[in-house]
mmCIF file of C-alpha atoms and ligand atoms in Angstrom:
data_model
loop_
_atom_site.group_PDB
_atom_site.id
_atom_site.type_symbol
_atom_site.label_atom_id
_atom_site.label_comp_id
_atom_site.label_asym_id
_atom_site.label_seq_id
_atom_site.Cartn_x
_atom_site.Cartn_y
_atom_site.Cartn_z
ATOM 1 C CA MET N 1 99.092 87.616 137.279
ATOM 2 C CA GLY N 2 99.401 88.301 141.050
ATOM 3 C CA ASP N 3 96.214 90.258 142.322
ATOM 4 C CA ALA N 4 95.756 92.239 139.068
ATOM 5 C CA LEU N 5 92.864 90.164 137.941
ATOM 6 C CA GLU N 6 89.302 90.849 139.779
ATOM 7 C CA LYS N 7 87.215 88.591 137.920
ATOM 8 C CA VAL N 8 87.081 86.198 134.908
ATOM 9 C CA LEU N 9 84.126 87.424 132.611
ATOM 10 C CA VAL N 10 84.639 84.878 129.804
ATOM 11 C CA THR N 11 86.215 81.652 130.098
ATOM 12 C CA GLU N 12 88.592 80.032 127.679
ATOM 13 C CA GLU N 13 86.151 77.301 126.781
ATOM 14 C CA GLN N 14 83.518 80.057 126.474
ATOM 15 C CA ILE N 15 85.567 81.578 123.985
ATOM 16 C CA ARG N 16 86.438 78.403 122.115
ATOM 17 C CA THR N 17 82.745 77.578 121.684
ATOM 18 C CA ARG N 18 81.788 80.970 120.597
ATOM 19 C CA HIS N 19 84.776 80.935 117.834
ATOM 20 C CA ARG N 20 83.188 77.719 116.540
ATOM 21 C CA GLU N 21 79.597 79.149 116.115
ATOM 22 C CA MET N 22 81.104 82.484 114.507
ATOM 23 C CA ALA N 23 83.287 80.367 112.490
ATOM 24 C CA ALA N 24 80.283 78.126 110.829
ATOM 25 C CA GLU N 25 78.363 81.671 110.443
ATOM 26 C CA ILE N 26 81.263 83.034 108.447
ATOM 27 C CA ASP N 27 81.952 79.642 106.509
ATOM 28 C CA ALA N 28 78.177 79.828 105.438
ATOM 29 C CA ASP N 29 78.223 83.433 104.678
ATOM 30 C CA TYR N 30 80.894 83.527 102.441
ATOM 31 C CA ALA N 31 80.469 79.983 100.670
ATOM 32 C CA GLY N 32 82.100 80.129 97.238
ATOM 33 C CA ARG N 33 83.373 83.726 97.585
ATOM 34 C CA ASP N 34 86.812 84.941 98.085
ATOM 35 C CA LEU N 35 87.571 86.267 101.763
ATOM 36 C CA LEU N 36 90.360 88.121 102.940
ATOM 37 C CA LEU N 37 90.733 88.578 106.761
ATOM 38 C CA VAL N 38 92.410 91.685 107.812
ATOM 39 C CA GLY N 39 93.397 91.563 111.344
ATOM 40 C CA VAL N 40 94.108 94.625 113.351
ATOM 41 C CA LEU N 41 97.430 94.756 115.368
ATOM 42 C CA LYS N 42 97.948 94.001 118.337
ATOM 43 C CA GLY N 43 95.120 93.099 120.041
ATOM 44 C CA ALA N 44 93.714 90.717 117.278
ATOM 45 C CA VAL N 45 96.150 88.343 117.234
ATOM 46 C CA MET N 46 94.536 85.874 119.393
ATOM 47 C CA VAL N 47 91.427 86.153 117.930
ATOM 48 C CA MET N 48 92.791 85.893 114.313
ATOM 49 C CA ALA N 49 94.558 83.045 115.501
ATOM 50 C CA ASP N 50 92.047 80.961 116.892
ATOM 51 C CA LEU N 51 89.175 81.871 114.754
ATOM 52 C CA ALA N 52 90.841 81.202 111.494
ATOM 53 C CA ARG N 53 91.510 78.110 112.495
ATOM 54 C CA GLU N 54 87.920 77.353 113.357
ATOM 55 C CA LEU N 55 87.386 78.105 109.528
ATOM 56 C CA HIS N 56 87.031 75.543 106.667
ATOM 57 C CA HIS N 57 87.162 78.481 104.388
ATOM 58 C CA PRO N 58 90.082 78.821 102.369
ATOM 59 C CA CYS N 59 90.885 82.633 103.214
ATOM 60 C CA ALA N 60 93.783 84.885 103.012
ATOM 61 C CA MET N 61 95.132 86.734 105.908
ATOM 62 C CA ASP N 62 96.362 90.271 106.011
ATOM 63 C CA TRP N 63 97.197 92.653 109.096
ATOM 64 C CA MET N 64 97.075 96.589 109.740
ATOM 65 C CA ALA N 65 98.329 98.334 112.537
ATOM 66 C CA VAL N 66 96.544 101.653 113.581
ATOM 67 C CA SER N 67 97.007 104.293 116.245
ATOM 68 C CA SER N 68 94.288 106.648 117.638
ATOM 69 C CA TYR N 69 95.574 109.820 118.411
ATOM 70 C CA GLY N 70 93.795 110.650 121.734
ATOM 71 C CA ALA N 71 94.275 111.376 125.285
ATOM 72 C CA GLY N 72 95.027 108.341 127.568
ATOM 73 C CA THR N 73 93.323 105.339 126.755
ATOM 74 C CA ASN N 74 90.173 107.005 124.896
ATOM 75 C CA SER N 75 90.129 106.899 121.255
ATOM 76 C CA SER N 76 89.618 110.323 119.212
ATOM 77 C CA GLY N 77 88.430 108.929 116.042
ATOM 78 C CA VAL N 78 91.576 110.286 114.260
ATOM 79 C CA VAL N 79 93.613 107.362 113.192
ATOM 80 C CA ARG N 80 97.010 106.857 111.768
ATOM 81 C CA ILE N 81 97.838 104.076 109.860
ATOM 82 C CA LEU N 82 101.279 102.657 111.238
ATOM 83 C CA LYS N 83 101.199 99.392 109.094
ATOM 84 C CA ASP N 84 99.156 99.219 105.975
ATOM 85 C CA LEU N 85 98.064 96.398 104.004
ATOM 86 C CA ASP N 86 100.143 94.170 101.844
ATOM 87 C CA THR N 87 97.189 93.226 99.954
ATOM 88 C CA ASP N 88 95.308 95.269 97.062
ATOM 89 C CA ILE N 89 91.727 94.759 98.436
ATOM 90 C CA GLN N 90 89.937 96.110 95.409
ATOM 91 C CA ASN N 91 86.963 93.783 94.498
ATOM 92 C CA ARG N 92 87.838 91.399 97.465
ATOM 93 C CA ASN N 93 85.592 90.617 100.537
ATOM 94 C CA VAL N 94 87.032 92.042 103.246
ATOM 95 C CA LEU N 95 86.442 90.539 107.039
ATOM 96 C CA ILE N 96 87.928 92.763 109.673
ATOM 97 C CA VAL N 97 89.128 91.215 112.792
ATOM 98 C CA GLU N 98 89.197 92.735 115.979
ATOM 99 C CA ASP N 99 89.639 92.032 119.914
ATOM 100 C CA VAL N 100 87.217 95.021 121.230
ATOM 101 C CA ILE N 101 85.176 97.762 119.763
ATOM 102 C CA ASP N 102 84.922 99.941 122.630
ATOM 103 C CA SER N 103 84.050 103.745 121.478
ATOM 104 C CA GLY N 104 83.861 102.342 117.864
ATOM 105 C CA LEU N 105 85.599 105.181 116.534
ATOM 106 C CA THR N 106 88.391 103.277 115.263
ATOM 107 C CA LEU N 107 86.407 100.892 113.411
ATOM 108 C CA SER N 108 84.196 103.316 112.071
ATOM 109 C CA TRP N 109 87.550 105.365 110.518
ATOM 110 C CA LEU N 110 88.734 102.101 109.339
ATOM 111 C CA VAL N 111 85.513 100.883 107.742
ATOM 112 C CA GLY N 112 85.602 104.109 105.175
ATOM 113 C CA ASN N 113 89.094 103.930 104.748
ATOM 114 C CA LEU N 114 89.175 100.576 103.589
ATOM 115 C CA ARG N 115 85.846 101.130 101.777
ATOM 116 C CA SER N 116 87.497 103.847 99.672
ATOM 117 C CA ARG N 117 89.817 101.122 98.091
ATOM 118 C CA GLY N 118 87.342 99.506 96.343
ATOM 119 C CA PRO N 119 86.626 96.193 97.791
ATOM 120 C CA ALA N 120 83.593 94.009 96.976
ATOM 121 C CA SER N 121 82.762 94.271 100.512
ATOM 122 C CA VAL N 122 83.624 95.158 104.044
ATOM 123 C CA GLU N 123 82.310 93.533 107.009
ATOM 124 C CA ILE N 124 83.413 93.440 110.669
ATOM 125 C CA CYS N 125 84.053 90.540 113.171
ATOM 126 C CA THR N 126 84.886 91.568 116.870
ATOM 127 C CA MET N 127 85.194 89.173 119.991
ATOM 128 C CA VAL N 128 84.006 91.902 122.201
ATOM 129 C CA ARG N 129 81.916 94.635 121.715
ATOM 130 C CA LYS N 130 81.316 97.536 124.610
ATOM 131 C CA PRO N 131 78.050 99.370 125.225
ATOM 132 C CA LEU N 132 79.536 102.738 123.634
ATOM 133 C CA ALA N 133 79.708 101.290 120.321
ATOM 134 C CA LEU N 134 76.061 100.619 120.067
ATOM 135 C CA ASP N 135 75.692 104.488 119.871
ATOM 136 C CA VAL N 136 77.791 104.916 116.694
ATOM 137 C CA ASP N 137 76.387 104.361 113.341
ATOM 138 C CA LEU N 138 78.542 100.977 112.898
ATOM 139 C CA GLU N 139 77.351 97.737 111.693
ATOM 140 C CA VAL N 140 79.252 94.794 113.363
ATOM 141 C CA ARG N 141 78.276 91.509 111.530
ATOM 142 C CA TYR N 142 79.850 89.000 114.135
ATOM 143 C CA VAL N 143 79.805 89.971 117.767
ATOM 144 C CA GLY N 144 81.396 87.167 119.933
ATOM 145 C CA PHE N 145 80.612 88.774 123.157
ATOM 146 C CA ASP N 146 78.759 92.034 124.433
ATOM 147 C CA LEU N 147 80.492 92.805 127.549
ATOM 148 C CA PRO N 148 79.915 95.882 130.184
ATOM 149 C CA ASN N 149 82.035 98.787 130.344
ATOM 150 C CA GLU N 150 84.420 97.670 132.693
ATOM 151 C CA PHE N 151 88.447 97.638 132.145
ATOM 152 C CA ILE N 152 88.916 94.362 130.396
ATOM 153 C CA ILE N 153 92.245 92.422 129.859
ATOM 154 C CA GLY N 154 93.195 89.188 128.587
ATOM 155 C CA TYR N 155 92.639 87.390 125.120
ATOM 156 C CA GLY N 156 94.664 90.213 123.163
ATOM 157 C CA LEU N 157 93.568 92.908 125.432
ATOM 158 C CA ASP N 158 96.375 94.691 127.646
ATOM 159 C CA TYR N 159 96.939 96.789 130.271
ATOM 160 C CA ALA N 160 100.210 99.092 129.679
ATOM 161 C CA GLU N 161 101.027 96.156 127.147
ATOM 162 C CA LYS N 162 100.485 93.563 129.896
ATOM 163 C CA TYR N 163 98.009 90.504 130.042
ATOM 164 C CA ARG N 164 97.149 90.180 126.494
ATOM 165 C CA ASN N 165 98.462 86.460 126.894
ATOM 166 C CA LEU N 166 95.756 85.350 129.274
ATOM 167 C CA PRO N 167 93.752 82.775 127.654
ATOM 168 C CA PHE N 168 90.369 84.230 129.441
ATOM 169 C CA ILE N 169 88.897 87.564 129.492
ATOM 170 C CA GLY N 170 88.852 89.197 132.883
ATOM 171 C CA THR N 171 88.466 92.507 134.420
ATOM 172 C CA LEU N 172 91.437 94.530 135.750
ATOM 173 C CA ALA N 173 91.189 94.948 139.614
ATOM 174 C CA PRO N 174 90.812 98.621 140.225
ATOM 175 C CA HIS N 175 93.920 99.338 142.635
ATOM 176 C CA MET N 176 95.887 98.784 139.482
ATOM 177 C CA TYR N 177 94.643 101.819 137.651
ATOM 178 C CA SER N 178 93.035 104.180 140.145
HETATM 179 C C1 PRP Q 201 91.943 98.762 120.613
HETATM 180 C C2 PRP Q 201 91.281 97.756 119.823
HETATM 181 C C3 PRP Q 201 90.629 98.697 118.576
HETATM 182 C C4 PRP Q 201 90.594 100.055 119.269
HETATM 183 C C5 PRP Q 201 88.960 99.931 119.519
HETATM 184 O O1 PRP Q 201 93.178 99.042 119.855
HETATM 185 O O2 PRP Q 201 91.935 96.679 119.231
HETATM 186 O O3 PRP Q 201 91.578 98.583 117.694
HETATM 187 O O4 PRP Q 201 91.406 99.902 120.388
HETATM 188 O O5 PRP Q 201 88.890 101.128 120.295
HETATM 189 P P1 PRP Q 201 87.643 102.211 119.986
HETATM 190 O O6 PRP Q 201 86.348 101.523 119.621
HETATM 191 O O7 PRP Q 201 87.296 102.962 121.499
HETATM 192 O O8 PRP Q 201 88.036 103.074 118.917
HETATM 193 P P2 PRP Q 201 94.248 99.696 120.757
HETATM 194 O O9 PRP Q 201 94.303 101.071 120.425
HETATM 195 O O10 PRP Q 201 94.022 99.655 122.350
HETATM 196 O O11 PRP Q 201 95.522 98.802 120.181
HETATM 197 P P3 PRP Q 201 96.081 97.304 120.499
HETATM 198 O O12 PRP Q 201 95.313 96.511 119.594
HETATM 199 O O13 PRP Q 201 97.690 97.560 120.122
HETATM 200 O O14 PRP Q 201 96.094 96.909 122.014
#
């Protein structure tokens, strides 16, 4: 890790506890109903793997990969599908699983895209929500942690594709990107 980490924001234990709480809510909300978890690659791999294992619901899983056209690290809201679902989601209850919602533009687009396929429902679960996402008309049913607008890494979140494998969420030291 070297000196890339500035501080830990959410510990491994806090993440595990929050997963258990969210999984209990999801189990209750979808009791007796079909459930398809849709993970958004690559960041959501950790959340999907850990959250799904806390669920008692016999859910299915599928994956999408999307890329936002935009300058640098900013989302533009114009999204390209790099890998689509293998599943026909007509009449299915879809729960999108994300690592982070920042501007909210990717998820706004994705929800619209999935809704156009005729699912029974589309909801969102994210481990982290940043403040900008609150300004967008986007209903997020399950939120792990509302965090400040800092450069965060770990638990699926990367800087130049590194640090996704940290078991906690922390802030990147400013000297890494300034
Ligand atoms: C992240 C995250 C969301 C998106 C959110 O993915 O997983 O898909 O950015 O940003 P927004 O709310 O500003 O639109 P990223 O493009 O970093 O790809 P990755 O998951 O492969 O790291």
